[in-house]
Amino acid sequence: MEKTLVLLKPDAVVRKLCGEILRRFENKGLNIADIRMLNITPELARIHYSEHVNKPFYPDLEKYITSSPVVAVILEGESAVAVVRKMIGSTNAADAESGTIRGDLALSNRQNLVHASDSSQSAKREIELFFPNQKNLN
Ligand code: CMP
């Protein structure tokens, strides 16, 4: 069993797509191990997106991710990291394959509905960041 961190980003919450997105993960057979709604602060955004902080698109990314609440979810299942990445599709939703969450429900490079950990190492770091009480449980 593997765990991964998914964020349902502000556009998913505002567009009322959280249920649709979670339904897809649950139908696939993944378990929701934990879930919480929170506001991402600029400080948390800079830690979570540390690899992007110096990129030209970062100021707009920070504005977007802090603009309204997000839903953080720990999903659990066989090869959860790779399976979830495949299910969400390419970062640029305009390029994402039909059948993926971004491919079916979004069109933008930035407002792409979901974030998912890209490796088991990132998953561990991101789970500890968004669910501090889960430390040492993974
Ligand atoms: P995510 O998978 O959460 O990882 C980094 C986020 O930055 C990405 O989804 C998008 O929301 C955003 N992003 C990545 N590349 C770009 C880009 N070229 N222009 C605008 N936003 C981007």
PDB file of C-alpha atoms in Angstrom, residues 23-125:
ATOM      1  CA  ARG A  23     -15.657   9.934  -7.099  1.00  0.00           C
ATOM      2  CA  ARG A  24     -13.110   9.127  -9.810  1.00  0.00           C
ATOM      3  CA  PHE A  25     -10.413   8.279  -7.259  1.00  0.00           C
ATOM      4  CA  GLU A  26     -12.790   6.167  -5.172  1.00  0.00           C
ATOM      5  CA  ASN A  27     -14.175   4.359  -8.241  1.00  0.00           C
ATOM      6  CA  LYS A  28     -10.596   3.466  -9.176  1.00  0.00           C
ATOM      7  CA  GLY A  29     -10.284   1.679  -5.831  1.00  0.00           C
ATOM      8  CA  LEU A  30      -8.186   4.214  -3.937  1.00  0.00           C
ATOM      9  CA  ASN A  31      -9.042   4.840  -0.270  1.00  0.00           C
ATOM     10  CA  ILE A  32      -9.370   8.283   1.288  1.00  0.00           C
ATOM     11  CA  ALA A  33      -7.044   7.906   4.291  1.00  0.00           C
ATOM     12  CA  ASP A  34      -7.510  11.517   5.484  1.00  0.00           C
ATOM     13  CA  ILE A  35      -9.089  14.730   4.195  1.00  0.00           C
ATOM     14  CA  ARG A  36      -9.203  18.385   5.307  1.00  0.00           C
ATOM     15  CA  MET A  37     -10.159  21.784   3.942  1.00  0.00           C
ATOM     16  CA  LEU A  38      -7.726  24.646   4.509  1.00  0.00           C
ATOM     17  CA  ASN A  39      -6.589  28.014   3.228  1.00  0.00           C
ATOM     18  CA  ILE A  40      -3.057  27.903   1.843  1.00  0.00           C
ATOM     19  CA  THR A  41      -1.059  30.885   3.130  1.00  0.00           C
ATOM     20  CA  PRO A  42       1.684  32.492   1.013  1.00  0.00           C
ATOM     21  CA  GLU A  43       4.222  30.948   3.431  1.00  0.00           C
ATOM     22  CA  LEU A  44       2.809  27.435   2.957  1.00  0.00           C
ATOM     23  CA  ALA A  45       2.625  27.991  -0.824  1.00  0.00           C
ATOM     24  CA  ARG A  46       6.333  28.880  -0.913  1.00  0.00           C
ATOM     25  CA  ILE A  47       7.230  25.664   0.975  1.00  0.00           C
ATOM     26  CA  HIS A  48       4.913  23.414  -1.023  1.00  0.00           C
ATOM     27  CA  TYR A  49       5.981  24.892  -4.376  1.00  0.00           C
ATOM     28  CA  SER A  50       9.636  25.504  -3.388  1.00  0.00           C
ATOM     29  CA  GLU A  51      10.884  24.119  -6.725  1.00  0.00           C
ATOM     30  CA  HIS A  52       8.795  26.729  -8.594  1.00  0.00           C
ATOM     31  CA  VAL A  53       9.422  29.801  -6.411  1.00  0.00           C
ATOM     32  CA  ASN A  54      11.957  31.325  -8.805  1.00  0.00           C
ATOM     33  CA  LYS A  55       9.987  30.570 -11.982  1.00  0.00           C
ATOM     34  CA  PRO A  56       8.320  33.426 -13.877  1.00  0.00           C
ATOM     35  CA  PHE A  57       4.846  31.975 -13.309  1.00  0.00           C
ATOM     36  CA  TYR A  58       5.263  31.686  -9.499  1.00  0.00           C
ATOM     37  CA  PRO A  59       3.633  35.036  -8.482  1.00  0.00           C
ATOM     38  CA  ASP A  60       0.442  34.135 -10.367  1.00  0.00           C
ATOM     39  CA  LEU A  61       0.586  30.552  -9.058  1.00  0.00           C
ATOM     40  CA  GLU A  62       0.784  31.871  -5.460  1.00  0.00           C
ATOM     41  CA  LYS A  63      -2.111  34.291  -6.095  1.00  0.00           C
ATOM     42  CA  TYR A  64      -4.224  31.405  -7.452  1.00  0.00           C
ATOM     43  CA  ILE A  65      -3.424  28.766  -4.819  1.00  0.00           C
ATOM     44  CA  THR A  66      -4.107  31.228  -1.942  1.00  0.00           C
ATOM     45  CA  SER A  67      -7.273  32.675  -3.541  1.00  0.00           C
ATOM     46  CA  SER A  68      -9.798  30.399  -1.781  1.00  0.00           C
ATOM     47  CA  PRO A  69      -9.856  27.160   0.225  1.00  0.00           C
ATOM     48  CA  VAL A  70      -8.386  23.903  -1.052  1.00  0.00           C
ATOM     49  CA  VAL A  71      -9.163  20.319  -0.028  1.00  0.00           C
ATOM     50  CA  ALA A  72      -6.110  18.239   0.911  1.00  0.00           C
ATOM     51  CA  VAL A  73      -6.542  14.475   0.630  1.00  0.00           C
ATOM     52  CA  ILE A  74      -4.338  11.500   1.433  1.00  0.00           C
ATOM     53  CA  LEU A  75      -5.137   8.718  -1.025  1.00  0.00           C
ATOM     54  CA  GLU A  76      -3.980   5.191  -0.351  1.00  0.00           C
ATOM     55  CA  GLY A  77      -3.694   2.135  -2.588  1.00  0.00           C
ATOM     56  CA  GLU A  78      -1.446  -0.044  -4.724  1.00  0.00           C
ATOM     57  CA  SER A  79       1.042   2.220  -6.637  1.00  0.00           C
ATOM     58  CA  ALA A  80      -1.045   5.229  -5.550  1.00  0.00           C
ATOM     59  CA  VAL A  81       1.539   7.852  -6.631  1.00  0.00           C
ATOM     60  CA  ALA A  82       1.786   6.642 -10.245  1.00  0.00           C
ATOM     61  CA  VAL A  83      -1.906   5.744 -10.559  1.00  0.00           C
ATOM     62  CA  VAL A  84      -3.061   9.189  -9.382  1.00  0.00           C
ATOM     63  CA  ARG A  85      -0.568  11.013 -11.631  1.00  0.00           C
ATOM     64  CA  LYS A  86      -1.905   9.039 -14.595  1.00  0.00           C
ATOM     65  CA  MET A  87      -5.509   9.802 -13.637  1.00  0.00           C
ATOM     66  CA  ILE A  88      -4.956  13.580 -13.375  1.00  0.00           C
ATOM     67  CA  GLY A  89      -3.192  13.995 -16.766  1.00  0.00           C
ATOM     68  CA  SER A  90      -0.655  16.548 -18.022  1.00  0.00           C
ATOM     69  CA  THR A  91      -0.044  19.817 -16.149  1.00  0.00           C
ATOM     70  CA  ASN A  92      -1.324  21.847 -19.093  1.00  0.00           C
ATOM     71  CA  ALA A  93      -4.972  20.832 -19.119  1.00  0.00           C
ATOM     72  CA  ALA A  94      -5.321  21.850 -22.774  1.00  0.00           C
ATOM     73  CA  ASP A  95      -2.850  19.048 -23.618  1.00  0.00           C
ATOM     74  CA  ALA A  96      -4.204  16.505 -21.127  1.00  0.00           C
ATOM     75  CA  GLU A  97      -5.638  13.282 -22.551  1.00  0.00           C
ATOM     76  CA  SER A  98      -9.408  12.766 -22.594  1.00  0.00           C
ATOM     77  CA  GLY A  99     -10.353  10.423 -19.779  1.00  0.00           C
ATOM     78  CA  THR A 100      -8.042  12.175 -17.325  1.00  0.00           C
ATOM     79  CA  ILE A 101      -9.365  14.646 -14.741  1.00  0.00           C
ATOM     80  CA  ARG A 102      -7.637  17.631 -16.335  1.00  0.00           C
ATOM     81  CA  GLY A 103      -8.370  16.413 -19.852  1.00  0.00           C
ATOM     82  CA  ASP A 104     -12.095  16.128 -19.143  1.00  0.00           C
ATOM     83  CA  LEU A 105     -12.669  19.051 -16.782  1.00  0.00           C
ATOM     84  CA  ALA A 106     -10.094  21.815 -17.327  1.00  0.00           C
ATOM     85  CA  LEU A 107      -8.426  23.883 -20.040  1.00  0.00           C
ATOM     86  CA  SER A 108      -5.710  25.918 -18.319  1.00  0.00           C
ATOM     87  CA  ASN A 109      -2.022  25.484 -17.486  1.00  0.00           C
ATOM     88  CA  ARG A 110      -2.438  27.102 -14.068  1.00  0.00           C
ATOM     89  CA  GLN A 111      -6.051  26.412 -13.120  1.00  0.00           C
ATOM     90  CA  ASN A 112      -5.711  22.672 -13.568  1.00  0.00           C
ATOM     91  CA  LEU A 113      -7.948  21.559 -10.656  1.00  0.00           C
ATOM     92  CA  VAL A 114      -5.605  19.145  -8.874  1.00  0.00           C
ATOM     93  CA  HIS A 115      -2.098  18.731  -7.569  1.00  0.00           C
ATOM     94  CA  ALA A 116      -0.680  15.260  -6.914  1.00  0.00           C
ATOM     95  CA  SER A 117       2.696  14.191  -5.519  1.00  0.00           C
ATOM     96  CA  ASP A 118       5.155  13.239  -8.276  1.00  0.00           C
ATOM     97  CA  SER A 119       7.137  10.590  -6.320  1.00  0.00           C
ATOM     98  CA  SER A 120       6.888   8.609  -3.093  1.00  0.00           C
ATOM     99  CA  GLN A 121       9.533  10.936  -1.620  1.00  0.00           C
ATOM    100  CA  SER A 122       7.436  14.034  -2.483  1.00  0.00           C
ATOM    101  CA  ALA A 123       4.350  12.242  -1.147  1.00  0.00           C
ATOM    102  CA  LYS A 124       6.007  11.738   2.249  1.00  0.00           C
ATOM    103  CA  ARG A 125       7.137  15.397   2.383  1.00  0.00           C
TER     104      ARG A 125
END
